[in-house]
GROMACS .gro file of C-alpha atoms in nm:
model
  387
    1UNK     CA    1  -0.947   2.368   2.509
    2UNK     CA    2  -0.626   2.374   2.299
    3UNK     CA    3  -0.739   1.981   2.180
    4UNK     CA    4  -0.455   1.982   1.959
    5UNK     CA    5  -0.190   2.091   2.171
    6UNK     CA    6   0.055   1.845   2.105
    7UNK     CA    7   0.276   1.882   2.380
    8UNK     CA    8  -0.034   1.834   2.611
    9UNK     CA    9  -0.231   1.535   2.418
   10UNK     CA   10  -0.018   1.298   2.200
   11UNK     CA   11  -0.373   1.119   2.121
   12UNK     CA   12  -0.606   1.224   1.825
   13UNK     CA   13  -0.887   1.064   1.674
   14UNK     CA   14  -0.880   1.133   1.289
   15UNK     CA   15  -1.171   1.017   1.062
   16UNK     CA   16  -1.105   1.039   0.681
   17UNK     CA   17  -1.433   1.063   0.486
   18UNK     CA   18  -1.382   0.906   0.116
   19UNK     CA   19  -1.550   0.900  -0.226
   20UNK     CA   20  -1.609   0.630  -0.457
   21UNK     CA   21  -1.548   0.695  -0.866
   22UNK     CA   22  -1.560   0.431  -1.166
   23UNK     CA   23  -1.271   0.622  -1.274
   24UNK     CA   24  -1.034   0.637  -1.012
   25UNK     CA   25  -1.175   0.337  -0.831
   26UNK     CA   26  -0.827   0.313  -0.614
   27UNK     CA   27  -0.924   0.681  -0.502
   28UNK     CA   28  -1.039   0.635  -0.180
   29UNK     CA   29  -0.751   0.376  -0.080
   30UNK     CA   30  -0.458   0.617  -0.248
   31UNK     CA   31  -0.612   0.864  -0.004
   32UNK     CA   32  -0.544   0.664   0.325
   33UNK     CA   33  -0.224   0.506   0.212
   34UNK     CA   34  -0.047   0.831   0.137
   35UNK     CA   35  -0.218   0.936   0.506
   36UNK     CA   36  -0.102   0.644   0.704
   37UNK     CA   37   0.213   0.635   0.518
   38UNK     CA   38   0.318   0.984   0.567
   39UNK     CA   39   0.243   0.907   0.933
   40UNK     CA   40   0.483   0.627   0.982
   41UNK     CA   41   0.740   0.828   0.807
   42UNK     CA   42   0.708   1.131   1.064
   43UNK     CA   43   0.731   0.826   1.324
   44UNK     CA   44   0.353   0.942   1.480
   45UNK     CA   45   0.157   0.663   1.339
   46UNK     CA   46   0.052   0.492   1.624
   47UNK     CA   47  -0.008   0.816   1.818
   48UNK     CA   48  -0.393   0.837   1.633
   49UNK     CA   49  -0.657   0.667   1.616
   50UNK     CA   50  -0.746   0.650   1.246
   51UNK     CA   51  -1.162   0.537   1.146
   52UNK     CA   52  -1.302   0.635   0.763
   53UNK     CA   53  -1.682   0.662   0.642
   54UNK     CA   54  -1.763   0.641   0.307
   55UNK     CA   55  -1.954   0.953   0.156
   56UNK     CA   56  -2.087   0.864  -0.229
   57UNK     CA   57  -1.941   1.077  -0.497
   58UNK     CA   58  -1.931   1.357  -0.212
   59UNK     CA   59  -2.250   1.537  -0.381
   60UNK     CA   60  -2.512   1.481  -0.082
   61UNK     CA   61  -2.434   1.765   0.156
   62UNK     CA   62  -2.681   1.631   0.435
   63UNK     CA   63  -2.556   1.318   0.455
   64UNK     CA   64  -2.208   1.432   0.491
   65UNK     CA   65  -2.309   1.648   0.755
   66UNK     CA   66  -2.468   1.403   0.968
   67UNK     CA   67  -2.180   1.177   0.872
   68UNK     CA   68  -1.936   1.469   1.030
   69UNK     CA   69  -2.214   1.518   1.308
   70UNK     CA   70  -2.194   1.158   1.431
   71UNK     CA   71  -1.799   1.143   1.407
   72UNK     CA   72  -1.779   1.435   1.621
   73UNK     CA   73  -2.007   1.334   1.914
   74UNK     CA   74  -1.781   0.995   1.913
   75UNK     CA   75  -1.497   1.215   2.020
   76UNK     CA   76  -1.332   1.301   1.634
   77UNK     CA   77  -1.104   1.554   1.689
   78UNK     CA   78  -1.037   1.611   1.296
   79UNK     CA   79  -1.217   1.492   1.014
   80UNK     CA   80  -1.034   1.512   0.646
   81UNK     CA   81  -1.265   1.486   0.338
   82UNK     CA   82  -1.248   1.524  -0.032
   83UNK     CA   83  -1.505   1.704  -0.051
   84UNK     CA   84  -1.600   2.057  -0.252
   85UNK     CA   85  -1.563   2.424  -0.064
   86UNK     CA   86  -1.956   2.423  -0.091
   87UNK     CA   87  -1.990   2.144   0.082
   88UNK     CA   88  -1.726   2.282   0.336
   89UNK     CA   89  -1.945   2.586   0.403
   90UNK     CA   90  -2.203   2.377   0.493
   91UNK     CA   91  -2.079   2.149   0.745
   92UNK     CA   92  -1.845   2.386   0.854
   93UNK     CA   93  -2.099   2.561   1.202
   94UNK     CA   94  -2.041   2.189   1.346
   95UNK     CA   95  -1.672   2.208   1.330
   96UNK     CA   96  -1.700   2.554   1.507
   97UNK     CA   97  -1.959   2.459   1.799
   98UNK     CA   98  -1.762   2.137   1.850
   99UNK     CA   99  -1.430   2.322   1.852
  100UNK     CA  100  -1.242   2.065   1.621
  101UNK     CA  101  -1.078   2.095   1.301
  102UNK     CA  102  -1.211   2.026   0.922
  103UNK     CA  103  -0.913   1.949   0.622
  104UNK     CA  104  -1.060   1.986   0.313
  105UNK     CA  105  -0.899   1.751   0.092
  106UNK     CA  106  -0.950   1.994  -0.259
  107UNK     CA  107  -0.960   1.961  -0.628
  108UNK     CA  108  -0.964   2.288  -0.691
  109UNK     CA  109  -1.224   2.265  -0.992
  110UNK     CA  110  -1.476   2.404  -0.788
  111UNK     CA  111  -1.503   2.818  -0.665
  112UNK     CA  112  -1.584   2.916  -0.303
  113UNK     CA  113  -1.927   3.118  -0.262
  114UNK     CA  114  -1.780   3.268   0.015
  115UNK     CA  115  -1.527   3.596   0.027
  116UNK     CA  116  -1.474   3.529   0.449
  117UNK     CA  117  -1.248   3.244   0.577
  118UNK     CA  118  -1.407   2.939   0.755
  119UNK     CA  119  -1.362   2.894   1.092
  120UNK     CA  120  -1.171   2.555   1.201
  121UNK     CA  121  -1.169   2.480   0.802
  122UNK     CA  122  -0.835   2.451   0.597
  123UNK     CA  123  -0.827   2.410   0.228
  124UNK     CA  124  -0.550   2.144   0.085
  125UNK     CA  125  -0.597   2.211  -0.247
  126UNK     CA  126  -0.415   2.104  -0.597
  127UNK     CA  127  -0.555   2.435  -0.732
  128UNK     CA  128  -0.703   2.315  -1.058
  129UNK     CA  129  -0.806   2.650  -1.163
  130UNK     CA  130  -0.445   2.788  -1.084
  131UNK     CA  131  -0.332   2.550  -1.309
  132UNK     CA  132  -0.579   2.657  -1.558
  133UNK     CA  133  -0.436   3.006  -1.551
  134UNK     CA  134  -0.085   2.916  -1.560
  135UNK     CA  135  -0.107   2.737  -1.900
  136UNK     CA  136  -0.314   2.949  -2.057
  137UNK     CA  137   0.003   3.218  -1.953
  138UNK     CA  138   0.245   3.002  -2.128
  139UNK     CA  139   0.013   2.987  -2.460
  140UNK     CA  140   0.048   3.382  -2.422
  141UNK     CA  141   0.401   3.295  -2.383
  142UNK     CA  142   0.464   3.100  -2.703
  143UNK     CA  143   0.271   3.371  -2.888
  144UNK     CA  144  -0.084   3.243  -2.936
  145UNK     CA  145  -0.405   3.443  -2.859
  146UNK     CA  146  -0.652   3.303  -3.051
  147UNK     CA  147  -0.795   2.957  -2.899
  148UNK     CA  148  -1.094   2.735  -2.973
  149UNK     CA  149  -1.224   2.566  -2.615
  150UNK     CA  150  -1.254   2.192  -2.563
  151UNK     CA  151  -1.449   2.003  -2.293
  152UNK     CA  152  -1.658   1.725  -2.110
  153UNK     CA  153  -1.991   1.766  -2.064
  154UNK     CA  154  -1.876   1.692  -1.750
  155UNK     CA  155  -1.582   1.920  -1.697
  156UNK     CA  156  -1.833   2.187  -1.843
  157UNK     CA  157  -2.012   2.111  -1.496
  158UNK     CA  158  -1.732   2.264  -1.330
  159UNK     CA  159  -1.568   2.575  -1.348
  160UNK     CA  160  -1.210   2.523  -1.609
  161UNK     CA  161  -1.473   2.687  -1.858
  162UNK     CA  162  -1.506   2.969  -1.698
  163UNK     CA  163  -1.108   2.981  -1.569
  164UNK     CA  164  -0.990   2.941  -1.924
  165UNK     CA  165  -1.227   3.200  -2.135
  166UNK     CA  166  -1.125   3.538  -1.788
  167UNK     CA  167  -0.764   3.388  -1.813
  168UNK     CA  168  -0.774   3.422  -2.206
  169UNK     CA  169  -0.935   3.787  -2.181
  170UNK     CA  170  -0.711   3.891  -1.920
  171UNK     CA  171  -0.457   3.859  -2.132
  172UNK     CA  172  -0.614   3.996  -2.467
  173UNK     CA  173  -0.695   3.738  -2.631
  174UNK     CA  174  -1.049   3.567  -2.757
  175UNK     CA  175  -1.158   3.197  -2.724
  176UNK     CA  176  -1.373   3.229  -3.053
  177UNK     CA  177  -1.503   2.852  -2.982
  178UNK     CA  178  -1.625   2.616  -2.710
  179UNK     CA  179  -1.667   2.284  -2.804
  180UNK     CA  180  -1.808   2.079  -2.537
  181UNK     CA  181  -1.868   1.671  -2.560
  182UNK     CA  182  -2.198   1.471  -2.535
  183UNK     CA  183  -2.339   1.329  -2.226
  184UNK     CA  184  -2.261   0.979  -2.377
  185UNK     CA  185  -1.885   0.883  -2.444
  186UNK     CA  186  -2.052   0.719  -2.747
  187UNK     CA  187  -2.173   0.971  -2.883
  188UNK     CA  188  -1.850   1.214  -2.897
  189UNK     CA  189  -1.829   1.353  -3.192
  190UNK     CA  190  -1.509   1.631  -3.269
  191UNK     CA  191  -1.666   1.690  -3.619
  192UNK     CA  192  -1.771   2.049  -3.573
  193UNK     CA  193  -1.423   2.140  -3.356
  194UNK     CA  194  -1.196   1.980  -3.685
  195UNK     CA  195  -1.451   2.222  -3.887
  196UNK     CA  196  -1.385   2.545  -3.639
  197UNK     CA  197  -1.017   2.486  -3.679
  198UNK     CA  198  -1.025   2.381  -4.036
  199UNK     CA  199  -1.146   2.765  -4.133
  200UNK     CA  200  -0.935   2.917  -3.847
  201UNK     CA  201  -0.586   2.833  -3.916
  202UNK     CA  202  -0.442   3.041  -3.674
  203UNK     CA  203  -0.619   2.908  -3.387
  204UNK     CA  204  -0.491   2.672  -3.104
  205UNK     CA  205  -0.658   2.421  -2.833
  206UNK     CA  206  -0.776   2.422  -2.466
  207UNK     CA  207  -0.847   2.128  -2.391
  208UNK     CA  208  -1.042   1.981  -2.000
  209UNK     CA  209  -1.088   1.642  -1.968
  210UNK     CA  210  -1.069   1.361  -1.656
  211UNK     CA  211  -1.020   0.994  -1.719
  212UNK     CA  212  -1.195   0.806  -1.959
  213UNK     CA  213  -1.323   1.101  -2.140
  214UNK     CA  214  -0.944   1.244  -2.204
  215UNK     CA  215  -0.853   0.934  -2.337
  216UNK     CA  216  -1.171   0.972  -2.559
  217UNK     CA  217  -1.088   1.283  -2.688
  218UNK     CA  218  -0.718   1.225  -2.773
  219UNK     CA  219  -0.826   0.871  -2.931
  220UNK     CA  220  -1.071   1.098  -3.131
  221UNK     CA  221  -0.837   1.372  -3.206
  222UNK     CA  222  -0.568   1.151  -3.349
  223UNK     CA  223  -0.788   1.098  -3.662
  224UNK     CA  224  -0.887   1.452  -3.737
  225UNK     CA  225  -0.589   1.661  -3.932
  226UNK     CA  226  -0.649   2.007  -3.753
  227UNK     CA  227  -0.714   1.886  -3.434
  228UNK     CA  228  -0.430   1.682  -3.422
  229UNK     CA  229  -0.208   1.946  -3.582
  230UNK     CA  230  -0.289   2.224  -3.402
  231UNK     CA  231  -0.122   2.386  -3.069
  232UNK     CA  232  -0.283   2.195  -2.781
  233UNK     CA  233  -0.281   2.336  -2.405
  234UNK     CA  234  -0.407   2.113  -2.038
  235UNK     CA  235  -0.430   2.121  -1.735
  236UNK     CA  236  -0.479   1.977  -1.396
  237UNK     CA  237  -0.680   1.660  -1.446
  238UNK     CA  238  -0.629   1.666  -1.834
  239UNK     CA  239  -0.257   1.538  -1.788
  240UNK     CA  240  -0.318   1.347  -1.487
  241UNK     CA  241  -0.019   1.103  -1.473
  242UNK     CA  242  -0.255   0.799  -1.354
  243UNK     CA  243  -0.483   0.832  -1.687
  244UNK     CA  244  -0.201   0.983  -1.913
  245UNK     CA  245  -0.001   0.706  -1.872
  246UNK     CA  246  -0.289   0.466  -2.044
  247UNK     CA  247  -0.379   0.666  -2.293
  248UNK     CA  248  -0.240   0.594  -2.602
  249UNK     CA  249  -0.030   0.893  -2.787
  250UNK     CA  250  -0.245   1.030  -2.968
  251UNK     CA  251   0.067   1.108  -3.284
  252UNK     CA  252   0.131   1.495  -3.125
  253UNK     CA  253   0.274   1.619  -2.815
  254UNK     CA  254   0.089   1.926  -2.628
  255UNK     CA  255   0.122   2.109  -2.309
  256UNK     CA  256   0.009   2.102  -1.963
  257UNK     CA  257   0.049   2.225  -1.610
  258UNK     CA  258  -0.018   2.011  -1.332
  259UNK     CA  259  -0.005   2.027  -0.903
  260UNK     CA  260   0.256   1.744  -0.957
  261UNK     CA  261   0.440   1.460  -1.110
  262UNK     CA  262   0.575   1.177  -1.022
  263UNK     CA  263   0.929   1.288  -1.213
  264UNK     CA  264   0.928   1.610  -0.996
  265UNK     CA  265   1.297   1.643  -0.865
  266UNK     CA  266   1.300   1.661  -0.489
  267UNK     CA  267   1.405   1.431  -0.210
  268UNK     CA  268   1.057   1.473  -0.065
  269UNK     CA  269   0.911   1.340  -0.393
  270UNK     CA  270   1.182   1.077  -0.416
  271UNK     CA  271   1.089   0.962  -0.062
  272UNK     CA  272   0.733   1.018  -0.191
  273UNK     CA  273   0.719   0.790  -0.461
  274UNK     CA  274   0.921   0.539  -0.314
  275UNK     CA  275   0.724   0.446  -0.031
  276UNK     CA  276   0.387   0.439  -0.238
  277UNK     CA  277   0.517   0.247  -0.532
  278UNK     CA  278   0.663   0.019  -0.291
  279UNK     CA  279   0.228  -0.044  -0.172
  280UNK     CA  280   0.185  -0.078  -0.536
  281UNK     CA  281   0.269   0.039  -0.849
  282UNK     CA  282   0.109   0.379  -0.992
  283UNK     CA  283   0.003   0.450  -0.570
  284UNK     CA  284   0.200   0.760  -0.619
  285UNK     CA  285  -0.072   0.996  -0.704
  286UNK     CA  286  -0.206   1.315  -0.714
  287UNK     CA  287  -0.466   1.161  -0.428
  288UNK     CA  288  -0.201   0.980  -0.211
  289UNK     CA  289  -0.061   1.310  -0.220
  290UNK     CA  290  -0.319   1.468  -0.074
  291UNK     CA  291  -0.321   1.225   0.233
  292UNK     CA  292   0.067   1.258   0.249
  293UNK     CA  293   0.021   1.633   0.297
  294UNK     CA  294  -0.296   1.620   0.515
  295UNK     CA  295  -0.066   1.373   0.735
  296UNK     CA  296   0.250   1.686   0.730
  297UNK     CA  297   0.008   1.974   0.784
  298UNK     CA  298  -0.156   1.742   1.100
  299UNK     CA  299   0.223   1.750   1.168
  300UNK     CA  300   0.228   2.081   1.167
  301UNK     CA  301  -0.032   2.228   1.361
  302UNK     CA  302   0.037   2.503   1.619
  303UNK     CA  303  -0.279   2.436   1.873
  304UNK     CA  304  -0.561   2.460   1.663
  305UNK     CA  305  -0.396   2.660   1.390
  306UNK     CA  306  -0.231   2.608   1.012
  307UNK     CA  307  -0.216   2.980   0.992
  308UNK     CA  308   0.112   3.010   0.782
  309UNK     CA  309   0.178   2.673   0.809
  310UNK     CA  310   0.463   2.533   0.580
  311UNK     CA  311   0.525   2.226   0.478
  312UNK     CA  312   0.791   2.019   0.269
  313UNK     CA  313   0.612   1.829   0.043
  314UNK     CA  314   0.659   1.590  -0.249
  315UNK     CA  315   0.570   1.852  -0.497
  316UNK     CA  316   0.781   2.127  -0.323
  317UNK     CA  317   0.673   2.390  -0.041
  318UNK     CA  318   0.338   2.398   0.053
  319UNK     CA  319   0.201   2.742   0.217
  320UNK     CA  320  -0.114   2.763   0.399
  321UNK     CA  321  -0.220   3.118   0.334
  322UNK     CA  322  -0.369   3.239   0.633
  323UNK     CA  323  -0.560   3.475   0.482
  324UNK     CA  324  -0.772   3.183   0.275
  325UNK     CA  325  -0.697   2.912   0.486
  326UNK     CA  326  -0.629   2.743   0.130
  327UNK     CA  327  -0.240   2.613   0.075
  328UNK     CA  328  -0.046   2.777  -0.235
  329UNK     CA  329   0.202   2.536  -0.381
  330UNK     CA  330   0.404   2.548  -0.676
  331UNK     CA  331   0.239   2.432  -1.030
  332UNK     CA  332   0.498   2.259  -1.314
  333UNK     CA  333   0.447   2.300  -1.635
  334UNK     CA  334   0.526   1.976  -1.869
  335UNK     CA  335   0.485   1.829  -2.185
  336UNK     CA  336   0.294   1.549  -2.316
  337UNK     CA  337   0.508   1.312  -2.478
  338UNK     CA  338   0.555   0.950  -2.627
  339UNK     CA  339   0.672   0.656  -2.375
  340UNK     CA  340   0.835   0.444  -2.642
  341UNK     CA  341   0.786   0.166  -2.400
  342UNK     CA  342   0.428   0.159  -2.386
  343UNK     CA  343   0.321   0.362  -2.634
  344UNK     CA  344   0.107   0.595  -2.459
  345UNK     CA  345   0.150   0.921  -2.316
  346UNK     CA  346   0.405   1.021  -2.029
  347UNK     CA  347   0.504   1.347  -1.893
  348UNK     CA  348   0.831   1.489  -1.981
  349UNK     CA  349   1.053   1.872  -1.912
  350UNK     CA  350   0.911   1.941  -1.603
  351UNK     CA  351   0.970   2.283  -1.481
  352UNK     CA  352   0.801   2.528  -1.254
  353UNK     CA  353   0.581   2.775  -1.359
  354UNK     CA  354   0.753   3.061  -1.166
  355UNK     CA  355   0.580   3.403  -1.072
  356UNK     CA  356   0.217   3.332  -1.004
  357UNK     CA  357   0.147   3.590  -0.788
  358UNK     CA  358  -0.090   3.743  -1.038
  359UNK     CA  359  -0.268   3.478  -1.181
  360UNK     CA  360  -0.359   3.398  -0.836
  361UNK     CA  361  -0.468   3.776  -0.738
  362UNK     CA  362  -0.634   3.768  -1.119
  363UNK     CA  363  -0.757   3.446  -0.993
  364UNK     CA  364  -0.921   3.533  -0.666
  365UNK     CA  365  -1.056   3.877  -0.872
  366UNK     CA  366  -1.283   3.626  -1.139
  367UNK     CA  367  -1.388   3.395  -0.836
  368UNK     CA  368  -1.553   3.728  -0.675
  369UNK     CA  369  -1.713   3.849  -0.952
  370UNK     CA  370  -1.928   3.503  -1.016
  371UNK     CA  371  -2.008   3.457  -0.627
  372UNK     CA  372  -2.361   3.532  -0.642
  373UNK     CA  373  -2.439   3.472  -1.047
  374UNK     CA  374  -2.628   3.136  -1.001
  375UNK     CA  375  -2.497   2.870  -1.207
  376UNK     CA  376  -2.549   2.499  -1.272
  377UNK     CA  377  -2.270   2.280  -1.134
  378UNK     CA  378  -2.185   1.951  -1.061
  379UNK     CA  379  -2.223   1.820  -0.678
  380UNK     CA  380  -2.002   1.562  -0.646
  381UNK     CA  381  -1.643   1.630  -0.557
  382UNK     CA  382  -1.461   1.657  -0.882
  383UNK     CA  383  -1.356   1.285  -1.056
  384UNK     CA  384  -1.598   1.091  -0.839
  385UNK     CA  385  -1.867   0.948  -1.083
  386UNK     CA  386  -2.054   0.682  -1.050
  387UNK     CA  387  -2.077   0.569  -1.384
   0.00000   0.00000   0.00000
């Protein structure tokens, strides 16, 4: 029907479907301002018709699916949800009998089960797990290649684990330690990592935290002499600009790579973080981001298609591979540093992290060999908890 032609039909319906999480409890809001902003700023926002639902923590596929199913038949032409690629395999045959068009709004913390692109599915993703890769290659970099592993029992629910430990062996190295946190924040106890590091001297940290329970863990680490002396490596979530910028510096500086930052220098990002701060202070985020760019690629569509798609966004060029469906976009690395205003943590020296081409083939080579090893996993789309 061509239903997104938009030289033929100015009109769209869009439907956003949202998470809650105690963590990020601004998350579905930063979601549908950077949207609706981006819109105005292309000059199409009153060209759509915009409704949202609310969908949990995004970890009941059956309700979302009758959520999507529902939205359709009221005449949605494109629904955009933050929602994991599992869950986008499942809802994904109504997309395809209805003939509209799915954006997957994408962490990138969880792995696809499936080695075949979606039909009328596209993947905006910050690529957690790329991230993942690229600082463990600038460890490699600085000359380390012997790492103890630090986590959430949480993030262990997801795959960074995994990502960190094939990244490290691809490389020749050994993570000789995983360390992962209680259930409880409580409870946390980085006793036996200070003790793992204590007898291995030359050993540095991975570290893969969201939220509360990074600012936990660096609390924690500040009182323990190895831990908080030793070569300390993040990424994605870990150094999340929202969170980092509450937690208190922990008395060390350590490394990170990250889909974005709010100092990234381009006039997209400029543009970017003006508009949102000017909703509210600390709306520029990595999840107003994601509506900004679901708004461009909307922008962008050729009929139906994203198929090579490109788009100038706040955190560079955004590709959408049209072999995945999933967008490639640059990743920064950046350092965790004091703000002497505050106290806490703030990222500082950020620079691309240039020639990923083979993390992400090394990358797409460790997703395949897990696809059908059964695993336990979190549900929910990652950072949406409930408590």
């Amino acid at each position: 029907m061509g239903i997104f032609l938009k030289q033929h039909l100015n009109f769209m319906k869009i439907a956003l479907l949202l998470p809650r999480s105690v963590i990020y409890p601004s998350l579905s809001f930063d979601i549908m301002d950077g949207f609706k902003s981006a819109l105005k700023k292309l000059g199409t926002s009153e060209n759509h018709e915009i409704v949202t639902a609310g969908i949990g923590v995004g970890g009941n596929d059956k309700e979302i699916h009758d959520c999507c199913e529902q939205l359709l038949l009221n005449g949605t032409d494109i629904i955009i949800a933050y929602v994991n690629p599992l869950t986008a395999e499942f809802i994904q045959p109504i997309f395809e009998s209805a003939g509209k068009l799915l954006l997957v709004l994408d962490s990138g913390y969880h792995f696809q089960t499936f080695d075949k692109i979606l039909s009328n599915v596209y993947f905006i993703s910050l690529e957690g797990a790329l991230c993942s890769r690229a600082i463990v290659r600038k460890a490699f970099d600085e000359g380390q290649n012997n790492f103890a592993f630090t986590c959430s029992f949480y993030d262990a629910g997801y795959r960074a684990p995994y990502t960190f430990s094939t990244a490290v062996e691809d490389k020749g190295g050994t993570v000789n330690y995983t360390h992962v946190t209680p259930l409880q924040r409580a409870d946390i106890n980085l006793q036996p990592l200070e003790q793992f590091l204590e007898e291995n001297q030359d050993a540095s940290l991975f570290t893969s935290f969201c939220g509360d329970m990074a600012e936990d863990f660096f609390r924690e680490s500040a009182k323990l002499k190895n831990v908080a002396s030793r070569k300390t490596y993040g990424s994605g979530f870990t150094a999340e600009e929202l969170w980092i910028s509450k937690i208190p510096y922990p008395g060390y500086n350590w490394s990170c790579a990250v889909p974005w930052s709010a100092s990234t220098s381009n006039k997209e990002n400029e543009d970017f973080v003006a508009v949102m701060t000017n909703i509210k202070e600390q709306k520029a985020n990595v999840f107003s981001l994601l509506g900004w760019e679901a708004a461009l690629f909307i922008d962008a569509l050729n009929g139906s298609s994203l198929d090579g798609a490109v788009i100038d966004s706040p955190r560079g060029k955004v590709y959408m591979n049209p072999n995945t469906r999933s967008s490639e976009a640059p990743v920064y690395y950046a350092t965790v540093t004091k703000n002497e205003e505050t106290g806490n943590c703030r990222l500082e020296n950020i620079t691309e992290a240039h020639d990923l081409a083979e993390e992400r083939e090394r990358l797409h080579h460790h997703i395949l060999a897990i696809k059908e090893t059964t695993s336990a996993s979190w549900f929910n789309s990652y950072a949406c908890l409930e408590s």
